[in-house]
XYZ file of C-alpha atoms in Angstrom:
340
model
C 94.291 122.023 127.857
C 96.734 121.567 130.660
C 99.283 119.823 128.492
C 101.416 119.372 131.710
C 98.627 117.586 133.916
C 97.803 115.628 131.007
C 101.573 113.732 131.073
C 100.181 112.487 134.360
C 96.742 111.331 134.104
C 96.382 107.674 134.049
C 92.717 107.366 132.913
C 93.716 108.190 129.112
C 91.136 106.681 126.604
C 92.848 104.476 124.250
C 91.894 103.603 120.832
C 91.629 100.155 122.459
C 89.379 101.017 125.273
C 86.925 103.286 123.200
C 85.927 100.812 120.705
C 85.710 97.862 122.999
C 83.118 100.610 125.101
C 81.469 101.482 121.682
C 81.230 97.722 121.113
C 79.799 96.663 124.780
C 76.465 98.825 123.357
C 76.148 96.226 120.983
C 74.935 92.941 123.066
C 75.077 90.704 120.078
C 78.476 91.793 119.250
C 81.163 89.186 117.708
C 84.016 91.578 118.222
C 84.762 90.993 115.071
C 84.529 94.773 114.411
C 87.051 95.319 116.819
C 89.297 92.851 115.752
C 89.712 94.367 111.969
C 90.218 97.913 113.350
C 92.472 96.986 115.368
C 94.748 95.865 112.729
C 93.673 99.177 110.791
C 95.399 100.805 113.750
C 98.264 98.229 114.005
C 99.198 98.788 110.177
C 98.731 102.818 110.582
C 101.096 102.603 113.375
C 103.689 100.621 110.819
C 103.423 103.128 108.354
C 103.677 105.899 110.642
C 106.970 104.205 111.791
C 108.554 103.987 108.193
C 107.317 107.741 107.293
C 109.209 108.919 110.490
C 112.419 106.989 109.193
C 111.913 107.364 105.240
C 115.116 109.192 104.614
C 117.211 107.451 106.231
C 115.992 103.965 105.025
C 116.250 104.882 101.516
C 112.370 104.562 101.411
C 112.043 107.926 99.378
C 113.155 107.017 96.093
C 110.934 105.705 93.521
C 109.993 102.105 93.009
C 111.001 101.881 89.475
C 107.083 100.893 88.620
C 104.000 103.069 88.057
C 100.774 102.278 89.938
C 97.495 101.957 88.089
C 96.930 105.798 87.967
C 99.910 105.906 85.806
C 101.638 107.746 88.902
C 104.721 106.576 89.578
C 105.444 104.327 92.549
C 107.488 105.524 95.699
C 109.279 102.858 97.987
C 107.091 103.754 100.791
C 103.763 102.969 98.861
C 104.520 99.969 98.187
C 105.846 99.265 101.384
C 102.582 100.914 102.865
C 100.422 98.783 100.618
C 101.964 95.653 101.575
C 101.367 96.097 105.188
C 97.128 96.760 104.701
C 96.752 94.498 102.506
C 98.799 91.826 104.817
C 97.235 93.210 108.501
C 93.918 92.919 106.961
C 94.385 89.727 105.262
C 95.520 88.298 108.558
C 92.700 89.930 110.944
C 90.751 87.067 109.291
C 87.548 89.528 109.306
C 87.944 90.901 105.421
C 86.766 89.417 102.233
C 87.445 91.864 99.772
C 90.344 94.827 99.705
C 90.227 97.587 97.201
C 93.547 99.413 96.828
C 94.983 102.268 94.951
C 97.883 100.961 94.705
C 96.538 97.660 93.322
C 94.658 97.581 89.473
C 92.276 94.497 90.554
C 90.253 94.004 93.834
C 91.859 91.513 96.675
C 89.427 88.429 97.082
C 90.419 86.784 100.549
C 91.085 83.289 100.675
C 87.900 81.503 101.896
C 89.857 79.984 105.052
C 90.843 83.315 106.229
C 87.550 85.287 104.694
C 85.292 87.406 107.226
C 82.287 89.739 106.120
C 83.782 93.359 105.984
C 85.138 94.767 102.669
C 88.070 97.954 103.087
C 88.555 100.143 100.495
C 91.727 102.190 101.335
C 94.578 104.453 99.631
C 97.650 103.311 101.446
C 99.936 106.559 101.140
C 97.815 109.275 100.147
C 99.714 112.628 98.814
C 102.919 110.619 98.678
C 104.554 112.701 96.117
C 104.926 114.930 98.994
C 107.239 112.654 101.562
C 110.521 114.070 100.064
C 109.574 117.667 101.487
C 108.265 116.463 104.711
C 104.719 117.552 104.262
C 101.839 115.798 106.353
C 100.960 112.184 104.083
C 98.288 109.665 105.589
C 96.272 106.350 104.884
C 92.556 106.768 103.903
C 89.970 103.853 104.476
C 86.319 102.920 104.364
C 84.617 100.079 105.566
C 81.426 98.254 104.025
C 79.927 94.697 105.391
C 78.475 91.705 102.961
C 75.034 91.598 104.046
C 74.238 87.862 102.969
C 76.377 85.073 103.721
C 77.007 84.248 99.644
C 80.365 84.445 97.826
C 81.559 87.788 98.049
C 81.333 89.862 94.563
C 82.545 93.165 93.020
C 78.928 94.570 93.697
C 79.974 94.184 97.670
C 82.229 97.385 96.918
C 80.289 98.868 94.573
C 78.222 100.313 96.457
C 77.106 104.197 97.203
C 79.272 105.460 100.132
C 76.396 106.408 102.611
C 76.356 101.733 102.667
C 79.826 102.213 104.420
C 79.593 101.230 108.262
C 83.181 102.970 108.831
C 85.788 105.532 107.399
C 88.544 107.742 108.427
C 92.004 108.095 108.028
C 95.132 108.331 109.498
C 97.963 111.817 109.057
C 101.462 111.216 109.610
C 102.662 114.835 110.426
C 103.882 117.096 113.666
C 102.009 113.985 115.317
C 100.322 111.071 114.398
C 96.496 111.465 114.029
C 93.778 108.767 113.525
C 90.125 110.221 112.766
C 87.564 107.564 112.695
C 83.828 107.281 112.543
C 81.609 104.563 112.861
C 78.353 106.355 111.982
C 78.167 107.977 115.477
C 80.048 111.061 115.606
C 83.998 111.660 114.663
C 86.477 111.242 117.011
C 90.711 112.183 116.565
C 93.166 109.807 118.943
C 96.714 110.787 118.645
C 99.671 108.777 118.805
C 101.667 108.892 122.208
C 105.462 107.630 121.154
C 106.070 106.679 124.579
C 103.015 104.348 124.931
C 102.512 102.976 121.432
C 99.121 104.144 121.841
C 96.434 106.066 119.975
C 94.740 108.764 122.557
C 91.382 110.136 122.383
C 92.877 113.948 122.142
C 89.503 115.368 119.942
C 86.325 113.906 121.109
C 82.804 114.447 118.982
C 84.578 116.510 116.305
C 82.227 119.193 114.813
C 82.884 121.355 111.912
C 82.053 125.287 112.078
C 78.753 125.566 109.963
C 80.614 128.165 107.983
C 84.514 128.837 107.944
C 87.002 130.834 106.718
C 89.441 129.096 104.367
C 88.732 128.043 101.110
C 91.100 124.947 99.598
C 91.647 124.421 96.127
C 94.351 123.748 93.559
C 94.266 127.802 91.937
C 96.614 126.268 88.894
C 93.932 124.687 87.142
C 91.738 127.901 87.250
C 91.961 128.307 83.640
C 90.100 125.450 83.384
C 87.238 125.391 85.716
C 83.353 125.234 85.121
C 81.682 128.690 86.122
C 79.981 127.658 89.137
C 83.690 126.630 90.518
C 85.049 130.068 89.200
C 82.247 131.919 90.507
C 82.750 130.880 93.714
C 86.567 131.147 94.289
C 86.020 134.712 93.126
C 83.320 134.945 95.141
C 85.760 133.691 97.931
C 88.362 136.715 97.141
C 86.239 139.432 96.209
C 82.979 138.850 98.841
C 80.713 141.640 97.447
C 78.086 141.568 100.771
C 81.069 143.721 103.040
C 82.284 140.393 104.422
C 85.996 139.668 104.699
C 87.545 137.436 101.677
C 88.570 133.781 102.700
C 91.853 132.493 103.249
C 93.424 129.963 100.479
C 95.463 127.252 102.017
C 96.266 124.190 99.851
C 98.689 121.559 100.814
C 98.015 119.304 97.845
C 97.927 116.434 100.209
C 94.286 115.287 100.657
C 94.421 113.751 104.354
C 96.411 116.911 105.164
C 93.771 119.475 103.420
C 90.507 117.678 104.856
C 91.897 117.357 108.421
C 92.490 121.098 108.775
C 89.192 121.878 107.037
C 87.532 119.407 109.432
C 88.962 121.215 112.689
C 88.715 124.974 111.333
C 85.775 124.868 108.982
C 85.567 125.878 105.062
C 85.840 124.010 102.007
C 87.614 121.985 99.988
C 87.673 121.804 96.503
C 88.608 119.576 94.241
C 86.315 120.241 90.977
C 86.331 118.867 87.499
C 87.786 120.823 84.571
C 88.784 120.468 81.019
C 92.056 118.085 81.466
C 89.790 115.921 84.127
C 86.070 116.020 82.729
C 85.767 113.045 85.476
C 87.654 114.688 88.351
C 90.685 113.607 89.539
C 90.051 112.100 93.031
C 89.220 108.277 93.322
C 85.319 107.761 94.518
C 85.907 104.221 96.388
C 88.847 105.345 99.103
C 89.134 109.089 98.976
C 85.662 111.012 98.464
C 83.605 108.310 99.951
C 85.535 108.015 103.564
C 86.175 112.062 103.869
C 82.646 112.648 102.269
C 81.510 109.917 105.214
C 83.557 111.577 108.071
C 82.503 115.167 106.971
C 78.399 114.382 107.218
C 79.519 112.891 110.653
C 81.265 115.492 111.669
C 78.070 118.326 110.737
C 79.087 119.561 107.181
C 78.554 118.163 103.658
C 80.075 116.768 100.744
C 78.406 117.316 96.845
C 79.871 116.194 93.775
C 78.504 119.421 91.150
C 75.339 116.967 90.686
C 74.497 115.260 94.017
C 75.238 113.989 97.268
C 78.766 112.551 97.045
C 77.449 109.551 99.439
C 74.586 108.792 96.839
C 77.029 108.229 94.290
C 77.070 104.651 92.669
C 80.713 103.573 91.516
C 80.469 101.517 88.531
C 84.530 100.952 88.530
C 86.577 100.513 91.454
C 89.153 103.147 90.379
C 86.398 105.861 89.878
C 86.957 109.333 89.616
C 84.447 112.101 90.772
C 84.931 115.669 91.454
C 84.003 116.658 95.170
C 83.211 120.326 97.158
C 83.059 118.879 100.763
C 83.364 120.845 104.014
C 81.553 123.516 106.159
C 77.575 122.848 105.737
C 77.052 126.884 105.016
C 80.014 127.108 102.574
C 79.008 123.813 100.278
C 75.661 124.962 100.193
C 76.853 128.638 98.586
C 78.403 125.987 95.914
C 75.218 123.788 95.185
C 73.190 126.927 94.993
C 75.923 128.124 92.308
C 75.413 124.868 90.439
C 71.723 124.761 90.372
C 71.448 128.282 89.393
C 73.686 127.186 86.133
C 71.566 124.179 85.494
C 68.199 125.788 85.566
C 69.709 128.549 82.720
């Protein structure tokens, strides 16, 4: 890419233009989805700005509260949650919101209600704020089919029913990756324009990768298939090169790298967390949706991740996601154990 020439291009594909182009493919569209996305984008810009000046504004100290997961909340967590809740409610296009930071779902007042349900983690990886590691926002969108009163069942659906999912990573640059069911596209925030510009069109994950990403500190508690798989990554018996280990500990950053470079991201169940640690609705589902749209796979150790039917808004699940062939290998190890 010629970055010098790019700096003077006048035909840049902004996310606004991209969404409107997509909308024009559906003559029956009323623009509701485009309006909802524009409010999500605004929330991402606001949080990006807050993250960039967190140290100056003393936003990285603890807020003195714990969230529903028992994690100490940081000031930025609280702020990010408020930003997204207000942005989504004010869009007038949502009826139910589920946030990692809130114990219960938020039901939007009838006067301001729309037909979309949004599930989101306003600031994933927030424990990394103090050391400057990339953090991000993850979101998924469902649509309410009938015109009845919205209920919790409208969000307690399999991930395959999502109409869109994405994440925004706040790192060396601010990158928004999104899919509306027709592939995956990445946009980077140009601070001078205040606009997200299409920089990663039609992202396709490599069929096989050279990187595995897992917290090896939990190795003593892993089950058999996970242990065998990681051993295979480090000591391959087929003469191939070992895989490289890369683990940041911020899901958005780890999944972003996996999406671009290929490989596999693992967060298995273990003896300490028999149900896994990542939350189904606003972590596992959106990331699995993006992986499948990019040509990869997502697996729970038992089934396709997007086929899960959650029974609680904060339910957890193990997850293995990434390049198609790499996930096939872990699936084969689980199948072999089951047949024993």
